[in-house]
PDB file of C-alpha atoms in Angstrom:
ATOM      1  CA  MET S   1      12.932 -71.416 124.100  1.00  0.00           C
ATOM      2  CA  ILE S   2      16.060 -70.643 121.168  1.00  0.00           C
ATOM      3  CA  LYS S   3      14.483 -70.240 117.733  1.00  0.00           C
ATOM      4  CA  TYR S   4      16.096 -71.104 114.676  1.00  0.00           C
ATOM      5  CA  ASP S   5      17.303 -69.316 111.931  1.00  0.00           C
ATOM      6  CA  ASN S   6      18.670 -71.147 108.379  1.00  0.00           C
ATOM      7  CA  TYR S   7      22.134 -69.396 108.108  1.00  0.00           C
ATOM      8  CA  ASN S   8      25.271 -70.384 106.344  1.00  0.00           C
ATOM      9  CA  ALA S   9      28.601 -68.723 106.747  1.00  0.00           C
ATOM     10  CA  ASN S  10      29.829 -70.730 103.679  1.00  0.00           C
ATOM     11  CA  PRO S  11      30.872 -67.943 101.094  1.00  0.00           C
ATOM     12  CA  LYS S  12      29.747 -70.631  98.149  1.00  0.00           C
ATOM     13  CA  ASN S  13      26.857 -71.102 100.780  1.00  0.00           C
ATOM     14  CA  LYS S  14      27.983 -75.330 100.112  1.00  0.00           C
ATOM     15  CA  LYS S  15      27.090 -77.548 102.937  1.00  0.00           C
ATOM     16  CA  THR S  16      29.645 -79.575 103.865  1.00  0.00           C
ATOM     17  CA  ASP S  17      31.868 -80.783 106.692  1.00  0.00           C
ATOM     18  CA  ASP S  18      32.740 -77.093 108.090  1.00  0.00           C
ATOM     19  CA  CYS S  19      30.617 -76.803 110.888  1.00  0.00           C
ATOM     20  CA  VAL S  20      33.354 -75.775 113.184  1.00  0.00           C
ATOM     21  CA  VAL S  21      34.506 -72.725 110.660  1.00  0.00           C
ATOM     22  CA  ARG S  22      30.786 -71.382 110.277  1.00  0.00           C
ATOM     23  CA  ALA S  23      29.811 -71.523 113.839  1.00  0.00           C
ATOM     24  CA  ILE S  24      33.256 -69.598 114.844  1.00  0.00           C
ATOM     25  CA  ALA S  25      32.716 -67.518 111.611  1.00  0.00           C
ATOM     26  CA  ARG S  26      28.910 -66.128 113.088  1.00  0.00           C
ATOM     27  CA  ALA S  27      30.051 -65.787 116.674  1.00  0.00           C
ATOM     28  CA  THR S  28      33.047 -63.913 115.988  1.00  0.00           C
ATOM     29  CA  ASN S  29      31.954 -61.614 112.818  1.00  0.00           C
ATOM     30  CA  GLN S  30      35.003 -62.897 111.007  1.00  0.00           C
ATOM     31  CA  SER S  31      34.718 -64.198 107.531  1.00  0.00           C
ATOM     32  CA  TRP S  32      34.667 -67.958 106.401  1.00  0.00           C
ATOM     33  CA  ASP S  33      37.999 -67.606 104.737  1.00  0.00           C
ATOM     34  CA  THR S  34      39.911 -66.249 107.819  1.00  0.00           C
ATOM     35  CA  VAL S  35      38.225 -68.752 110.089  1.00  0.00           C
ATOM     36  CA  TYR S  36      39.076 -71.605 108.030  1.00  0.00           C
ATOM     37  CA  ALA S  37      42.969 -70.097 107.309  1.00  0.00           C
ATOM     38  CA  ALA S  38      43.149 -69.651 111.552  1.00  0.00           C
ATOM     39  CA  LEU S  39      42.319 -73.363 112.255  1.00  0.00           C
ATOM     40  CA  CYS S  40      44.446 -74.847 109.611  1.00  0.00           C
ATOM     41  CA  GLU S  41      47.246 -72.984 111.137  1.00  0.00           C
ATOM     42  CA  ILE S  42      46.648 -74.485 114.645  1.00  0.00           C
ATOM     43  CA  GLY S  43      45.982 -77.574 113.163  1.00  0.00           C
ATOM     44  CA  ALA S  44      49.268 -77.567 111.033  1.00  0.00           C
ATOM     45  CA  LYS S  45      51.075 -76.751 114.208  1.00  0.00           C
ATOM     46  CA  LEU S  46      49.430 -78.964 116.397  1.00  0.00           C
ATOM     47  CA  LYS S  47      49.558 -81.615 113.432  1.00  0.00           C
ATOM     48  CA  VAL S  48      45.427 -82.540 113.694  1.00  0.00           C
ATOM     49  CA  MET S  49      42.922 -81.430 111.236  1.00  0.00           C
ATOM     50  CA  PRO S  50      41.380 -77.838 111.458  1.00  0.00           C
ATOM     51  CA  ASN S  51      38.002 -78.860 112.437  1.00  0.00           C
ATOM     52  CA  SER S  52      39.047 -81.157 115.823  1.00  0.00           C
ATOM     53  CA  LYS S  53      38.328 -79.837 118.918  1.00  0.00           C
ATOM     54  CA  ARG S  54      41.734 -79.557 119.920  1.00  0.00           C
ATOM     55  CA  ALA S  55      42.127 -76.782 117.239  1.00  0.00           C
ATOM     56  CA  TYR S  56      38.913 -75.102 117.573  1.00  0.00           C
ATOM     57  CA  GLU S  57      39.464 -74.951 121.273  1.00  0.00           C
ATOM     58  CA  LYS S  58      42.761 -73.489 120.907  1.00  0.00           C
ATOM     59  CA  TYR S  59      40.963 -70.956 118.461  1.00  0.00           C
ATOM     60  CA  LEU S  60      38.115 -70.466 120.875  1.00  0.00           C
ATOM     61  CA  ASP S  61      40.610 -69.687 123.725  1.00  0.00           C
ATOM     62  CA  SER S  62      42.835 -67.053 121.407  1.00  0.00           C
ATOM     63  CA  LEU S  63      39.818 -65.092 120.510  1.00  0.00           C
ATOM     64  CA  ASN S  64      38.934 -65.019 124.874  1.00  0.00           C
ATOM     65  CA  PHE S  65      36.048 -67.384 124.824  1.00  0.00           C
ATOM     66  CA  THR S  66      35.489 -68.973 128.361  1.00  0.00           C
ATOM     67  CA  LYS S  67      34.747 -72.786 128.132  1.00  0.00           C
ATOM     68  CA  HIS S  68      31.830 -74.334 130.039  1.00  0.00           C
ATOM     69  CA  SER S  69      31.040 -78.058 131.042  1.00  0.00           C
ATOM     70  CA  GLN S  70      28.465 -79.569 129.669  1.00  0.00           C
ATOM     71  CA  PRO S  71      24.948 -78.259 131.468  1.00  0.00           C
ATOM     72  CA  ARG S  72      22.557 -80.508 133.560  1.00  0.00           C
ATOM     73  CA  LYS S  73      19.350 -79.151 135.381  1.00  0.00           C
ATOM     74  CA  ASP S  74      18.930 -80.444 138.741  1.00  0.00           C
ATOM     75  CA  ASP S  75      17.843 -83.594 138.412  1.00  0.00           C
ATOM     76  CA  GLY S  76      20.666 -84.697 136.782  1.00  0.00           C
ATOM     77  CA  THR S  77      19.057 -84.148 133.072  1.00  0.00           C
ATOM     78  CA  LYS S  78      20.958 -82.535 130.157  1.00  0.00           C
ATOM     79  CA  TYR S  79      19.647 -79.592 128.350  1.00  0.00           C
ATOM     80  CA  THR S  80      18.897 -79.721 124.954  1.00  0.00           C
ATOM     81  CA  VAL S  81      20.226 -76.727 122.452  1.00  0.00           C
ATOM     82  CA  LYS S  82      16.719 -75.045 122.728  1.00  0.00           C
ATOM     83  CA  GLU S  83      17.011 -75.121 126.100  1.00  0.00           C
ATOM     84  CA  MET S  84      20.804 -73.147 126.150  1.00  0.00           C
ATOM     85  CA  GLY S  85      18.461 -69.161 126.342  1.00  0.00           C
ATOM     86  CA  LYS S  86      19.296 -69.289 130.033  1.00  0.00           C
ATOM     87  CA  PHE S  87      23.526 -69.915 129.220  1.00  0.00           C
ATOM     88  CA  VAL S  88      23.329 -67.264 126.847  1.00  0.00           C
ATOM     89  CA  PRO S  89      21.528 -64.162 127.768  1.00  0.00           C
ATOM     90  CA  ALA S  90      21.750 -61.007 125.544  1.00  0.00           C
ATOM     91  CA  GLY S  91      24.644 -59.504 124.507  1.00  0.00           C
ATOM     92  CA  ILE S  92      26.615 -62.710 124.742  1.00  0.00           C
ATOM     93  CA  VAL S  93      27.517 -65.461 122.010  1.00  0.00           C
ATOM     94  CA  ALA S  94      28.179 -69.492 122.415  1.00  0.00           C
ATOM     95  CA  VAL S  95      29.909 -71.829 120.396  1.00  0.00           C
ATOM     96  CA  VAL S  96      27.966 -75.007 121.630  1.00  0.00           C
ATOM     97  CA  ARG S  97      29.216 -78.492 121.117  1.00  0.00           C
ATOM     98  CA  VAL S  98      26.693 -81.246 120.034  1.00  0.00           C
ATOM     99  CA  ALA S  99      27.209 -84.722 118.959  1.00  0.00           C
ATOM    100  CA  HIS S 100      29.448 -84.718 115.598  1.00  0.00           C
ATOM    101  CA  HIS S 101      28.113 -80.900 115.418  1.00  0.00           C
ATOM    102  CA  VAL S 102      29.256 -77.430 116.613  1.00  0.00           C
ATOM    103  CA  THR S 103      26.429 -74.821 116.187  1.00  0.00           C
ATOM    104  CA  VAL S 104      26.369 -70.914 117.515  1.00  0.00           C
ATOM    105  CA  ILE S 105      23.739 -69.280 119.894  1.00  0.00           C
ATOM    106  CA  GLU S 106      23.361 -65.243 120.025  1.00  0.00           C
ATOM    107  CA  GLY S 107      20.961 -64.146 121.679  1.00  0.00           C
ATOM    108  CA  ASP S 108      17.818 -66.344 121.517  1.00  0.00           C
ATOM    109  CA  THR S 109      18.552 -67.905 118.207  1.00  0.00           C
ATOM    110  CA  LEU S 110      20.508 -70.647 116.771  1.00  0.00           C
ATOM    111  CA  TYR S 111      22.384 -69.770 113.543  1.00  0.00           C
ATOM    112  CA  ASP S 112      22.938 -72.919 111.192  1.00  0.00           C
ATOM    113  CA  THR S 113      22.387 -74.945 108.128  1.00  0.00           C
ATOM    114  CA  TRP S 114      20.337 -77.413 110.150  1.00  0.00           C
ATOM    115  CA  ASP S 115      17.954 -77.085 112.713  1.00  0.00           C
ATOM    116  CA  CYS S 116      19.518 -78.951 115.718  1.00  0.00           C
ATOM    117  CA  ARG S 117      17.856 -77.153 118.777  1.00  0.00           C
ATOM    118  CA  ASP S 118      16.202 -81.060 119.968  1.00  0.00           C
ATOM    119  CA  TYR S 119      20.106 -82.413 120.193  1.00  0.00           C
ATOM    120  CA  THR S 120      22.019 -82.564 123.311  1.00  0.00           C
ATOM    121  CA  ALA S 121      23.591 -79.304 124.597  1.00  0.00           C
ATOM    122  CA  LEU S 122      27.244 -80.415 125.450  1.00  0.00           C
ATOM    123  CA  ASN S 123      30.544 -78.590 126.478  1.00  0.00           C
ATOM    124  CA  PHE S 124      29.656 -74.932 125.142  1.00  0.00           C
ATOM    125  CA  TYR S 125      32.190 -71.630 124.772  1.00  0.00           C
ATOM    126  CA  THR S 126      30.893 -67.908 125.343  1.00  0.00           C
ATOM    127  CA  ARG S 127      31.861 -64.196 125.012  1.00  0.00           C
ATOM    128  CA  LYS S 128      30.276 -60.999 124.722  1.00  0.00           C
ATOM    129  CA  VAL S 129      29.255 -60.134 121.376  1.00  0.00           C
ATOM    130  CA  ALA S 130      31.736 -57.861 119.332  1.00  0.00           C
ATOM    131  CA  GLN S 131      30.565 -54.240 118.805  1.00  0.00           C
TER     132      GLN S 131
END
């Protein structure tokens, strides 16, 4: 099972609508400012908001993340975030979409400003942990 660690990459420790930036910053070991600027640049080119799915998927793709479809169990039911351990083994980091939110799992831990482990996991994006 995935455990929870209260983590906020926002440099002012604000709790605002920056979940995409926070998750990608943690997943890539980049600063919040670096990720925000990159997403703004992509958003401007695509004419979408920087935290839109189109913008962050393009950014994650440029960083060699692999997109995965929503996982389902053999009986067709969906996984919750706390059940995502089988998809995020040691040495892998995952940016995970849930309803109206994006979060990050590394190893057996969810890093976020709030505990969304009971939410249904949607698409997710993985890559090896940067050394």
